[in-house]
Amino acid sequence: MSGTSLDGVDVALIKITGNGINTRLKQIGFITYPFPKGLNSFIKQNAEYLGGNVTNICQLNFLISHIYVDSIIALCQKIKFPLSKVDLIGSHGQTIHHLPKKEKLFGYNFGSTLQLGDPSVIAKLIGIPVIGDFRVADVALYGQGAPFVPYFDYIMLRSNKNRALLNIGGISNITILSKDGNLDDVIAFDCGPGNMLIDFLMKKFFNKEFDDKGKIALSGKVTDYLLKKIIKKDSFLFQEPPKSSGREFYGKNFLSSLLKSHSSIPKEDWLATITNYTAYAIYKNFQLFSPIKIEELIVSGGGAKNRAILKSLRNYFGKNVKVNIFKHKSFCSDAKEAVCFAVLANETINGNTANIPNVTGALRKTILGKICPP
Amino acid sequence: MSGTSLDGVDVALIKITGNGINTRLKQIGFITYPFPKGLNSFIKQNAEYLGGNVTNICQLNFLISHIYVDSIIALCQKIKFPLSKVDLIGSHGQTIHHLPKKEKLFGYNFGSTLQLGDPSVIAKLIGIPVIGDFRVADVALYGQGAPFVPYFDYIMLRSNKNRALLNIGGISNITILSKDGNLDDVIAFDCGPGNMLIDFLMKKFFNKEFDDKGKIALSGKVTDYLLKKIIKKDSFLFQEPPKSSGREFYGKNFLSSLLKSHSSIPKEDWLATITNYTAYAIYKNFQLFSPIKIEELIVSGGGAKNRAILKSLRNYFGKNVKVNIFKHKSFCSDAKEAVCFAVLANETINGNTANIPNVTGALRKTILGKICPP
């Protein structure tokens, strides 16, 4: 998969047996395969609200599949695993638009979502069956089409503690698992920007893709009145779940007026503030919408490497909640989302539903994805 | 399916047994379900080269599926056929872009194509399995992704005569079947504009969607020097097969400079000339690229109702070729393309390949489409 942070393709090769709650898996290999230089901004242009054009989108849909194929080949070569032994590929695709909220158009009232990197193109180029395009199924049934990781969290990461699993990609999302709950008790939702606003400011101020280990944010000061203004701007924060978000909301327009009116604030302080805000949004969402108290918060995704985010999370959640970086015996933290979509493909090929209507708001449970013959 | 002429959705319900050359079918019902008012031009905006935007495309991809679902329900209600007895849906989708020619982008050299009306959305809304998005498979393998009707023509319409089957939709395409050829001997290609340029001028000059029975064209005179200028403009005409075309080439820009420089020509004469040109393009393509002589030319599609096109075709092909309107005992002429895509879905679910590499230029035969669970 490649996420909204647009930093490349996460490719995981896993050995998997069983399905549903009997799923057992073991990571064989994982790489993050970088996007070609300049693709990041080309995708962004075509992902902004009312941005892009049909020619670029048509081409991107094929181009991204070509890159996915190369990323799979690169992983197999690196770990010397024969491509011919790969049984099935699960592909999330590259989200370039996500409008799950119902809007009226030509008399129809519906939400929509668009992932590029056509799964049929991948299947034909690489000669392996592909299951892809998972989100449309849930959005078609009037769900948010997200998050899907909670299903994976439930079948793989339940424990004897009340815990929350937080993934910080471009957008952050949280899954709350009570120690004695079943699948229908899972609570999960997107909880605002993950690395998206941080990366945006890093690009703007320092021409870098991200804030390595949060160093820049840690070198600045949180500006309280700016923090308050950002919070005030963020209507998503207080929206009740089911909810999901993306670049349509937290894209380049989100901060533009504040950047103009607060241009005198030092760049490092902007970073400190937006990073603190990112943690605040996660905490506030948890506080507003979690029905249970938790003992531990387990953080994964690129944002887990940002020490400034972790520091702020520890401050907000307080000493009764242990904030830990995600670790698992069967797969590495960075691979979590990629492994999740391999598991979702396995569910589909086994005929299992994998959306959680309580989480996504969909009308019913449904089998996700399109099956593409090689 | 809904074609490049953007006049609505063609929905055919067929009973089908067997597969491959043993396919037997019978049409149970057929309707053309009109698009909502204004959708035609909304799609066109999002189909022009470098036109449209991601938000509209994301929404259209779902909107068109909603309309397809309503069109299927409308047909079943009209003929009182229970929806629950429909086993499988084949959906071509709405082509909004078709760029099969290889172009270089970020170091990759590839063609692309984009059909909207997500098949997974159809499947979820209607609760029936859908196979859709056939063209991407062939384009992924460096084919034109078109035409696919020749496979259908071969398995359903071979005879003891050398014949050509011409379909005049937005774009026209021709299949040439020799009386003793096999599948690999089939010749077929797009042969220029079908109704696309005629419809464009009808909209521009008369604010009508099409030239009913060719009446306007028949009331005008063909302007020879204009005809020659149009021919000179049309680089697609002389391009060698495999080839395919669409609105990217024959869209509103194709005639714009000629319209400016020849604004004194009466509207009816413009129509007569462009209609004659449409027939000429078909004839010239046949003459240049058919390896055999034919006894009959069988015309289907919306253009078969345009008497001015038929008249011009008879003039160009001469008296040794019988120009007939398509008729078949098992399905009606208007339904041909819709029936074709039902047959292609049946081939996919039976694991049969249905592209013809000689026709599309693809690297190999391949199973077309994505299988979408309900």
XYZ file of C-alpha atoms in Angstrom:
748
model
C 0.000 0.000 0.000
C 0.906 3.637 -0.321
C -0.712 6.011 2.107
C -1.777 9.637 2.146
C 1.720 10.667 3.278
C 2.874 9.846 -0.280
C 6.347 8.736 0.762
C 6.468 5.509 -1.245
C 5.074 1.995 -1.426
C 5.036 -0.253 1.631
C 5.386 -3.851 0.441
C 5.099 -6.767 2.833
C 5.460 -10.415 1.924
C 3.740 -12.644 4.446
C 3.024 -16.317 4.895
C -0.564 -16.690 5.989
C -2.663 -19.637 7.103
C -6.307 -19.819 8.136
C -8.688 -16.884 7.988
C -10.944 -14.791 10.232
C -10.026 -15.100 13.921
C -7.977 -18.188 13.015
C -5.614 -16.148 10.854
C -1.939 -16.873 11.557
C 0.741 -14.939 9.772
C 4.484 -14.418 9.626
C 6.277 -11.592 7.866
C 8.858 -12.866 5.365
C 10.011 -9.494 4.099
C 9.219 -5.799 4.016
C 10.484 -2.752 2.170
C 9.391 0.801 1.608
C 9.938 1.395 -2.081
C 10.411 5.105 -2.823
C 8.238 6.894 -5.374
C 10.099 8.357 -8.373
C 11.272 11.910 -7.722
C 8.496 14.451 -8.298
C 5.648 11.917 -8.203
C 4.692 13.039 -4.704
C 3.761 16.532 -5.895
C 2.216 15.258 -9.156
C -0.132 13.083 -7.090
C -0.857 15.959 -4.695
C -1.890 18.227 -7.598
C -4.330 15.544 -8.690
C -5.642 14.947 -5.176
C -6.602 18.464 -4.103
C -10.307 19.311 -3.983
C -11.401 20.255 -7.540
C -7.764 19.844 -8.633
C -6.086 17.665 -11.245
C -7.474 16.607 -14.602
C -8.747 13.456 -16.289
C -5.638 12.902 -18.422
C -3.287 12.888 -15.428
C -5.675 10.719 -13.422
C -6.029 8.209 -16.279
C -2.240 7.992 -16.572
C -1.605 7.920 -12.804
C -3.982 4.975 -12.432
C -1.673 2.926 -14.671
C 1.628 4.525 -13.602
C 1.059 3.706 -9.936
C 0.363 0.061 -10.859
C 3.672 -0.072 -12.733
C 5.432 1.278 -9.635
C 3.631 -1.209 -7.379
C 4.795 -4.031 -9.639
C 8.386 -2.816 -9.449
C 8.112 -2.528 -5.677
C 6.950 -6.150 -5.401
C 9.760 -7.334 -7.673
C 12.278 -5.287 -5.651
C 11.181 -6.929 -2.385
C 11.320 -10.441 -3.840
C 14.778 -9.797 -5.289
C 16.062 -8.333 -2.034
C 15.029 -11.347 0.028
C 15.648 -13.822 -2.840
C 12.058 -15.053 -2.830
C 10.833 -16.380 -6.187
C 7.982 -14.278 -7.568
C 6.389 -17.466 -8.913
C 5.721 -18.586 -5.324
C 3.592 -15.534 -4.495
C -0.033 -16.754 -4.437
C -1.991 -13.545 -4.069
C -1.474 -9.806 -3.888
C -3.602 -7.445 -1.827
C -3.376 -3.849 -2.991
C -4.861 -0.877 -1.209
C -4.062 1.577 -3.983
C -3.227 5.249 -3.688
C -6.112 7.302 -2.341
C -6.383 10.524 -4.287
C -9.865 11.486 -3.143
C -12.141 10.538 -0.320
C -15.616 12.067 -0.066
C -17.588 9.587 2.033
C -20.083 12.214 3.180
C -23.326 12.064 1.211
C -23.742 14.835 -1.338
C -26.507 15.335 -3.856
C -25.628 15.179 -7.551
C -28.106 14.776 -10.412
C -30.761 13.681 -7.920
C -28.611 10.977 -6.306
C -27.356 11.256 -2.740
C -24.084 9.417 -2.185
C -20.493 9.496 -0.988
C -17.480 8.488 -3.061
C -13.808 7.577 -2.861
C -11.075 7.117 -5.449
C -7.982 4.897 -5.193
C -5.535 4.738 -8.088
C -3.164 1.937 -9.073
C -5.604 -0.272 -10.949
C -5.478 -3.807 -9.463
C -6.192 -5.430 -12.847
C -3.158 -3.658 -14.324
C -0.974 -5.007 -11.494
C -2.319 -8.535 -12.064
C -1.619 -8.447 -15.811
C 1.870 -6.991 -15.502
C 3.057 -9.344 -12.770
C 1.029 -12.472 -13.601
C -0.352 -12.993 -10.096
C -4.002 -12.613 -8.962
C -4.646 -9.288 -7.246
C -7.409 -8.211 -4.894
C -7.650 -4.469 -4.629
C -9.845 -1.401 -4.303
C -11.268 -2.318 -0.910
C -12.735 1.013 0.119
C -15.313 1.515 -2.640
C -17.331 -1.467 -1.386
C -17.930 0.117 2.011
C -18.543 3.628 0.640
C -21.067 2.159 -1.832
C -22.990 0.953 1.222
C -22.920 4.499 2.611
C -20.018 3.815 4.983
C -16.907 5.935 5.472
C -14.821 3.348 3.596
C -12.422 3.678 6.515
C -10.836 2.688 8.746
C -10.274 -0.987 7.863
C -7.272 -1.580 10.123
C -9.619 -2.133 13.133
C -10.708 -5.490 11.675
C -7.055 -6.511 11.519
C -6.465 -5.099 15.007
C -9.347 -7.170 16.332
C -8.334 -10.484 14.801
C -4.584 -10.050 15.460
C -4.110 -7.724 18.430
C -6.728 -8.388 21.103
C -5.252 -8.879 24.580
C -6.207 -9.078 28.234
C -5.953 -5.289 28.567
C -8.083 -2.377 27.424
C -5.875 -0.895 24.743
C -5.937 1.558 21.892
C -3.959 1.114 18.707
C -2.986 4.360 17.079
C -1.608 4.522 13.558
C -0.042 7.787 12.465
C 0.235 7.938 8.680
C -0.792 10.960 6.618
C -4.006 10.812 8.626
C -4.095 9.252 12.111
C -6.582 6.591 13.121
C -7.276 4.835 16.357
C -8.778 1.453 17.274
C -10.102 0.913 20.779
C -10.214 -2.737 21.890
C -11.756 -3.616 25.224
C -10.308 -6.721 26.822
C -13.599 -8.633 26.657
C -15.280 -7.152 23.570
C -16.228 -8.928 20.361
C -15.947 -7.689 16.760
C -19.114 -5.598 16.949
C -17.775 -3.784 20.044
C -14.711 -2.453 18.254
C -14.583 1.348 18.208
C -12.383 3.088 15.672
C -12.166 6.294 13.699
C -9.808 8.672 11.980
C -8.708 11.238 14.532
C -7.391 14.069 12.418
C -4.102 14.809 10.709
C -1.263 12.327 11.216
C 1.901 13.521 9.533
C 0.018 15.459 6.857
C 0.205 18.977 8.315
C 3.692 18.412 9.737
C 4.964 17.219 6.339
C 3.255 20.140 4.634
C 5.060 22.676 6.836
C 8.380 20.813 6.563
C 8.133 21.059 2.790
C 7.103 24.696 2.886
C 9.626 25.941 5.453
C 12.576 23.558 5.059
C 12.016 21.824 1.686
C 12.130 18.453 3.464
C 9.656 15.586 3.205
C 9.200 15.082 6.969
C 10.495 16.102 10.392
C 13.104 13.428 11.103
C 12.539 12.098 14.648
C 10.639 15.324 15.390
C 13.901 17.231 15.812
C 12.627 20.508 14.356
C 9.451 20.426 16.445
C 11.491 19.673 19.578
C 13.713 22.690 18.825
C 10.703 25.062 18.756
C 8.113 26.287 21.233
C 4.393 25.593 21.174
C 2.559 28.878 20.546
C -0.616 28.623 22.598
C -2.771 31.204 20.823
C -1.898 29.662 17.426
C -2.741 26.201 18.789
C -6.155 27.513 19.850
C -6.777 29.015 16.423
C -5.940 25.754 14.677
C -8.264 23.850 16.986
C -11.013 26.333 16.210
C -10.480 25.778 12.492
C -10.774 22.018 12.726
C -14.420 21.069 12.323
C -13.435 17.406 11.843
C -12.177 17.203 15.432
C -15.611 17.386 17.001
C -17.475 15.448 14.333
C -18.961 12.236 15.734
C -17.775 8.856 14.452
C -18.115 7.077 12.100
C -15.807 9.528 10.375
C -12.780 9.540 8.116
C -10.657 12.224 6.544
C -7.926 12.917 4.006
C -6.145 15.464 1.881
C -9.457 17.006 0.764
C -9.730 18.517 4.260
C -6.168 18.617 5.617
C -4.562 19.577 2.288
C -2.658 22.753 1.492
C -5.729 24.954 2.048
C -6.236 23.947 5.676
C -3.486 26.189 7.069
C -3.228 28.810 4.305
C -5.076 31.701 5.988
C -3.380 31.082 9.363
C 0.031 30.983 7.659
C -0.656 34.398 6.149
C -1.884 36.011 9.347
C 0.850 34.456 11.527
C 3.893 34.763 9.286
C 5.956 36.295 12.096
C 5.936 33.089 14.166
C 9.333 31.344 13.817
C 9.303 28.254 11.592
C 10.407 25.964 14.425
C 7.556 27.221 16.604
C 5.101 26.552 13.780
C 6.397 22.974 13.679
C 6.255 22.607 17.454
C 2.691 23.905 17.454
C 1.373 21.821 14.580
C 3.016 18.706 16.043
C 1.460 19.409 19.411
C -1.827 19.987 17.655
C -1.541 16.619 15.890
C -1.225 14.894 19.278
C -4.004 17.042 20.718
C -6.385 16.036 17.924
C -5.720 12.375 18.677
C -6.206 12.863 22.417
C -9.300 15.011 22.061
C -10.918 12.516 19.713
C -10.157 9.721 22.150
C -11.522 11.717 25.084
C -14.703 12.679 23.241
C -15.533 9.374 21.608
C -13.986 6.445 23.493
C -16.548 4.611 25.637
C -13.792 3.009 27.744
C -10.657 3.990 29.628
C -7.459 2.393 28.409
C -4.285 1.098 30.036
C -2.079 1.415 26.999
C -1.818 3.371 23.761
C 0.223 1.571 21.128
C 1.568 3.754 18.353
C 2.532 2.623 14.840
C 3.065 4.254 11.436
C 5.625 6.851 10.374
C 4.505 9.195 13.152
C 5.672 6.684 15.771
C 9.219 7.765 14.915
C 8.469 11.398 15.684
C 9.595 11.942 19.277
C 7.801 15.266 19.502
C 4.467 13.576 18.753
C 5.163 10.856 21.332
C 6.150 13.446 23.949
C 2.960 15.416 23.380
C 0.850 12.252 23.426
C 2.344 11.291 26.813
C 1.548 14.764 28.149
C -2.046 14.687 26.939
C -2.881 11.091 27.918
C -1.267 11.456 31.378
C 0.580 8.956 33.543
C -2.181 6.356 33.774
C -1.847 5.481 30.094
C 1.330 3.816 28.871
C 2.279 5.184 25.445
C 4.335 2.515 23.674
C 5.631 2.011 20.195
C 3.982 -0.916 18.465
C 5.893 -4.195 18.460
C 4.720 -7.625 17.336
C 6.461 -10.971 17.143
C 5.083 -11.763 13.652
C 5.642 -8.513 11.764
C 7.391 -5.174 12.168
C 5.664 -1.934 13.095
C 6.365 -0.186 9.786
C 4.736 -3.050 7.887
C 1.486 -3.009 9.841
C -0.788 -1.371 7.279
C 0.686 -3.338 4.382
C 0.259 -6.582 6.343
C -3.308 -5.520 7.136
C -4.221 -5.284 3.457
C -2.641 -8.672 2.749
C -4.898 -10.043 5.491
C -7.926 -8.267 3.979
C -7.148 -9.868 0.595
C -6.989 -13.237 2.340
C -10.392 -12.574 3.912
C -11.897 -11.716 0.516
C -10.522 -14.810 -1.209
C -11.989 -16.840 1.674
C -15.365 -15.149 1.216
C -15.268 -13.309 4.553
C -16.626 -9.825 5.169
C -14.074 -7.460 6.713
C -15.695 -4.084 7.213
C -17.124 -3.343 10.665
C -20.417 -1.414 10.189
C -20.153 0.053 13.723
C -16.824 1.536 12.718
C -17.428 2.605 9.115
C -21.155 3.316 9.292
C -21.905 1.039 6.333
C -25.386 -0.447 5.974
C -24.084 -3.994 6.321
C -21.037 -6.238 6.506
C -19.670 -6.954 3.057
C -16.847 -8.712 1.212
C -14.311 -6.052 0.253
C -12.384 -5.650 -2.987
C -12.291 -6.658 -6.614
C -10.767 -9.956 -7.705
C -8.478 -9.492 -10.693
C -7.279 -12.552 -12.618
C -3.640 -12.508 -13.773
C -22.993 -0.299 -21.234
C -22.948 3.349 -22.059
C -20.861 4.408 -25.021
C -18.925 7.446 -26.097
C -22.076 8.930 -27.630
C -23.261 9.555 -24.046
C -26.952 9.080 -24.854
C -27.804 6.786 -21.962
C -27.343 3.260 -20.672
C -27.985 0.242 -22.893
C -29.195 -2.604 -20.700
C -29.757 -6.085 -22.078
C -30.994 -9.069 -20.119
C -29.990 -12.325 -21.763
C -30.251 -16.011 -21.046
C -26.921 -17.596 -21.836
C -25.677 -21.174 -21.930
C -22.247 -22.560 -22.723
C -19.200 -20.428 -23.386
C -16.579 -19.757 -26.056
C -17.691 -20.939 -29.498
C -20.426 -22.968 -27.791
C -22.096 -19.840 -26.432
C -25.860 -19.801 -27.029
C -27.910 -16.796 -26.031
C -31.371 -15.327 -26.169
C -32.306 -11.750 -25.434
C -35.017 -11.495 -22.776
C -35.238 -7.726 -22.641
C -33.534 -4.516 -23.653
C -33.919 -0.830 -22.871
C -31.934 2.336 -23.370
C -32.173 4.132 -20.053
C -31.646 7.885 -20.480
C -29.009 9.754 -18.517
C -30.310 12.475 -16.193
C -30.553 15.832 -17.937
C -27.210 17.631 -18.037
C -25.117 14.560 -17.246
C -24.052 14.291 -20.882
C -22.207 17.622 -20.782
C -20.910 17.044 -17.226
C -19.280 13.825 -18.439
C -17.938 15.548 -21.549
C -16.253 18.248 -19.435
C -14.526 15.510 -17.493
C -13.559 13.557 -20.609
C -11.769 16.221 -22.651
C -7.985 16.031 -22.866
C -6.545 17.695 -19.719
C -10.129 18.559 -18.705
C -12.182 17.779 -15.624
C -10.985 17.472 -12.048
C -10.494 14.768 -9.446
C -13.543 15.686 -7.370
C -15.938 15.363 -10.307
C -14.274 12.153 -11.466
C -14.444 10.627 -7.983
C -18.152 11.477 -7.780
C -18.935 10.426 -11.372
C -17.395 7.011 -10.742
C -20.051 6.397 -8.080
C -22.879 8.379 -9.714
C -22.692 6.367 -12.926
C -22.907 3.128 -10.924
C -26.053 4.418 -9.222
C -27.538 5.169 -12.649
C -26.518 1.726 -13.975
C -28.263 0.120 -11.007
C -31.432 2.097 -11.694
C -31.245 1.138 -15.366
C -31.054 -2.568 -14.488
C -33.969 -2.244 -12.079
C -35.959 -0.342 -14.725
C -35.453 -3.115 -17.279
C -36.420 -5.871 -14.840
C -39.537 -3.952 -13.787
C -40.543 -3.271 -17.379
C -40.394 -6.931 -18.393
C -41.479 -8.170 -14.938
C -38.342 -10.221 -14.436
C -37.366 -10.736 -10.773
C -34.012 -9.104 -9.999
C -33.228 -12.027 -7.692
C -33.014 -14.303 -10.742
C -30.214 -12.305 -12.374
C -27.020 -14.357 -11.914
C -24.335 -12.026 -13.164
C -23.899 -8.509 -14.496
C -21.313 -7.506 -17.088
C -20.591 -3.792 -17.080
C -18.466 -1.972 -19.618
C -18.519 1.326 -17.755
C -18.408 4.821 -19.173
C -15.159 5.558 -20.961
C -13.988 9.043 -20.079
C -10.432 8.707 -21.327
C -8.586 6.389 -23.646
C -4.834 6.856 -24.195
C -3.635 3.441 -25.384
C -0.591 4.859 -27.152
C 2.572 4.495 -25.101
C 3.784 7.705 -23.500
C 6.672 8.219 -21.136
C 5.944 9.407 -17.617
C 8.343 9.286 -14.660
C 10.536 6.853 -16.582
C 7.703 4.434 -17.394
C 6.418 3.922 -20.930
C 2.754 2.897 -21.026
C -0.748 3.519 -22.340
C -3.830 3.990 -20.190
C -7.627 4.032 -20.255
C -10.275 5.078 -17.754
C -13.830 3.741 -17.450
C -16.124 5.091 -14.742
C -19.087 3.410 -13.051
C -17.209 1.333 -10.498
C -18.294 -2.337 -10.834
C -17.878 -2.981 -7.109
C -20.302 -0.139 -6.354
C -22.864 -1.686 -8.732
C -22.434 -5.090 -7.065
C -22.924 -3.703 -3.549
C -25.951 -1.565 -4.417
C -27.808 -4.263 -6.355
C -26.601 -7.393 -4.521
C -25.549 -9.289 -7.668
C -21.959 -10.197 -8.722
C -20.565 -7.823 -11.331
C -17.718 -8.247 -13.788
C -16.548 -4.947 -15.160
C -13.653 -2.778 -16.309
C -12.662 -5.017 -19.220
C -10.433 -2.638 -21.139
C -7.697 -1.985 -18.560
C -6.556 -5.626 -18.778
C -5.712 -5.342 -22.467
C -4.179 -1.859 -22.194
C -2.007 -3.103 -19.298
C -0.582 -5.625 -21.770
C 0.221 -2.762 -24.167
C -2.860 -3.371 -26.318
C -5.355 -0.790 -27.563
C -7.966 -2.069 -25.085
C -10.315 -2.033 -28.057
C -12.186 -3.228 -29.940
C -13.634 -6.172 -28.000
C -16.783 -6.649 -30.092
C -14.779 -8.682 -32.703
C -14.513 -11.591 -30.244
C -18.284 -11.548 -29.934
C -18.634 -11.160 -33.707
C -16.421 -14.202 -34.226
C -18.189 -16.531 -31.795
C -21.723 -15.365 -32.693
C -21.716 -14.002 -36.254
C -19.448 -16.103 -38.488
C -21.147 -17.229 -41.707
C -20.407 -18.748 -45.094
C -19.698 -15.305 -46.577
C -16.861 -12.819 -46.267
C -18.512 -10.093 -44.262
C -17.714 -6.989 -42.287
C -19.627 -5.939 -39.212
C -19.677 -2.221 -38.672
C -20.822 -0.646 -35.420
C -21.482 3.081 -35.434
C -21.557 4.426 -31.884
C -19.707 7.578 -30.799
C -16.709 6.016 -32.548
C -17.171 3.502 -35.384
C -15.483 0.129 -35.437
C -15.391 -2.651 -37.962
C -14.831 -6.422 -37.743
C -13.822 -8.314 -40.864
C -14.694 -12.022 -40.814
C -13.545 -14.233 -43.657
C -15.787 -17.217 -44.295
C -13.090 -19.757 -43.429
C -10.971 -17.887 -40.880
C -10.376 -18.777 -37.234
C -10.197 -16.482 -34.200
C -6.614 -15.419 -34.890
C -7.565 -14.343 -38.436
C -10.116 -11.798 -37.253
C -9.284 -8.257 -38.378
C -10.874 -5.337 -36.576
C -10.181 -1.742 -35.683
C -11.792 1.559 -34.866
C -12.288 3.423 -38.105
C -12.771 6.997 -37.009
C -15.691 9.031 -35.740
C -19.081 7.326 -35.591
C -21.765 9.732 -34.443
C -19.366 11.838 -32.413
C -18.711 14.664 -34.863
C -22.291 14.610 -36.189
C -23.673 14.847 -32.636
C -21.208 17.616 -31.829
C -22.405 19.754 -34.759
C -26.084 18.971 -34.076
C -25.630 20.252 -30.530
C -23.707 23.300 -31.683
C -25.935 24.328 -34.584
C -29.375 23.009 -33.618
C -29.124 22.300 -29.866
C -30.172 18.694 -30.548
C -28.507 15.515 -29.326
C -28.341 13.795 -32.733
C -29.463 14.018 -36.375
C -32.696 12.008 -36.348
C -32.635 9.576 -39.298
C -29.996 11.834 -40.906
C -32.703 14.291 -42.005
C -30.576 17.418 -41.549
C -27.620 15.913 -43.413
C -29.913 14.792 -46.236
C -31.269 18.348 -46.520
C -27.766 19.790 -47.053
C -25.058 19.527 -49.694
C -21.619 17.959 -49.289
C -18.986 20.705 -49.612
C -16.048 19.054 -51.345
C -13.251 21.428 -50.355
C -14.340 21.239 -46.696
C -14.449 17.430 -46.920
C -10.851 17.432 -48.183
C -9.738 19.716 -45.365
C -11.316 17.451 -42.746
C -9.633 14.403 -44.279
C -6.310 16.233 -44.172
C -6.830 16.977 -40.480
C -7.497 13.362 -39.561
C -4.189 11.686 -38.740
C -6.051 8.717 -37.241
C -7.464 7.759 -40.635
C -4.161 6.583 -42.071
C -2.745 5.139 -38.855
C -2.176 1.381 -39.149
C -4.139 -1.042 -36.967
C -4.164 -2.034 -34.171
C -5.680 1.320 -33.367
C -8.520 2.782 -31.327
C -9.835 6.247 -30.738
C -12.180 8.346 -28.626
C -13.181 11.781 -27.447
C -9.537 12.696 -26.718
C -9.058 12.949 -30.504
C -12.532 13.539 -31.954
C -13.693 15.840 -29.131
C -14.700 19.477 -29.425
C -11.190 20.553 -30.493
C -11.112 18.398 -33.631
C -13.253 20.757 -35.708
C -12.726 24.045 -33.890
C -10.286 25.734 -36.291
C -12.235 24.592 -39.395
C -15.478 25.884 -37.873
C -13.882 29.299 -37.417
C -12.409 29.503 -40.914
C -15.545 28.115 -42.633
C -18.305 29.832 -40.713
C -20.033 30.938 -43.930
C -20.919 27.361 -44.929
C -24.629 26.703 -44.174
C -25.305 24.536 -41.136
C -27.068 21.852 -43.184
C -24.089 21.628 -45.529
C -21.761 21.250 -42.555
C -23.918 18.319 -41.429
C -24.016 16.790 -44.907
C -20.247 17.089 -45.160
C -19.384 15.720 -41.740
C -21.819 12.828 -42.263
C -20.274 12.039 -45.627
C -16.875 12.283 -43.988
C -17.945 9.784 -41.311
C -18.823 7.248 -44.036
C -15.630 8.081 -45.952
C -13.467 7.410 -42.896
C -15.082 3.990 -42.525
C -14.628 3.177 -46.219
C -11.061 4.473 -46.411
C -10.051 2.479 -43.348
C -11.591 -0.640 -44.856
C -9.873 -0.041 -48.201
C -6.483 0.592 -46.610
C -6.462 -2.147 -44.008
C -8.769 -5.025 -44.985
C -6.853 -8.010 -46.353
C -10.003 -9.415 -48.009
C -12.858 -8.300 -50.220
C -16.314 -8.579 -48.701
C -19.766 -9.474 -49.977
C -21.680 -7.689 -47.244
C -21.313 -4.848 -44.783
C -23.643 -5.189 -41.814
C -24.288 -1.999 -39.877
C -25.363 -1.729 -36.221
C -25.316 0.921 -33.508
C -27.087 4.271 -33.364
C -25.533 5.317 -36.681
C -27.421 2.508 -38.472
C -30.531 4.667 -38.098
C -28.921 7.586 -39.899
C -30.020 7.287 -43.541
C -27.432 9.818 -44.693
C -24.624 7.636 -43.339
C -26.097 4.545 -45.006
C -26.496 6.367 -48.318
C -22.885 7.555 -48.240
C -21.642 4.099 -47.254
C -23.475 2.559 -50.251
C -21.873 5.153 -52.536
C -18.380 4.544 -51.215
C -18.512 0.729 -51.039
C -20.116 0.418 -54.502
C -22.623 -2.035 -55.860
C -20.619 -5.210 -55.205
C -21.020 -4.825 -51.456
C -24.456 -5.174 -49.907
C -24.891 -2.650 -47.082
C -27.484 -4.054 -44.672
C -28.730 -3.130 -41.278
C -27.803 -5.718 -38.656
C -30.491 -8.252 -37.759
C -30.190 -11.346 -35.588
C -32.714 -13.928 -34.439
C -31.426 -13.954 -30.836
C -31.070 -10.258 -30.069
C -31.923 -6.870 -31.532
C -29.454 -4.608 -33.306
C -29.557 -1.817 -30.721
C -28.652 -4.289 -28.001
C -25.582 -5.675 -29.740
C -22.866 -3.965 -27.700
C -24.689 -4.515 -24.414
C -25.172 -8.199 -25.278
C -21.486 -8.374 -26.215
C -20.403 -7.269 -22.742
C -22.760 -9.764 -21.108
C -21.035 -12.431 -23.219
C -17.591 -11.113 -22.198
C -18.612 -11.362 -18.518
C -19.698 -14.951 -19.169
C -16.298 -15.676 -20.734
C -14.493 -14.236 -17.693
C -16.540 -16.206 -15.173
C -15.747 -19.324 -17.239
C -12.032 -18.480 -17.181
C -11.792 -17.784 -20.930
C -9.623 -15.120 -22.516
C -11.538 -12.756 -24.796
C -9.146 -10.208 -26.237
C -7.710 -10.942 -29.692
C -4.031 -9.860 -29.690
C -4.058 -9.521 -33.506
C -6.861 -7.002 -33.120
C -5.853 -5.081 -29.997
C -2.085 -5.441 -30.238
C -1.804 -6.815 -26.700
C 1.200 -8.958 -25.755
C -0.982 -11.988 -25.069
C -4.498 -13.338 -24.685
C -5.861 -12.602 -21.238
C -8.962 -12.952 -19.067
C -10.701 -9.576 -19.052
C -12.336 -7.734 -16.175
C -12.526 -7.533 -12.416
C -14.805 -9.854 -10.456
C -16.774 -7.941 -7.841
C -18.632 -9.868 -5.124
C -22.096 -8.545 -4.180
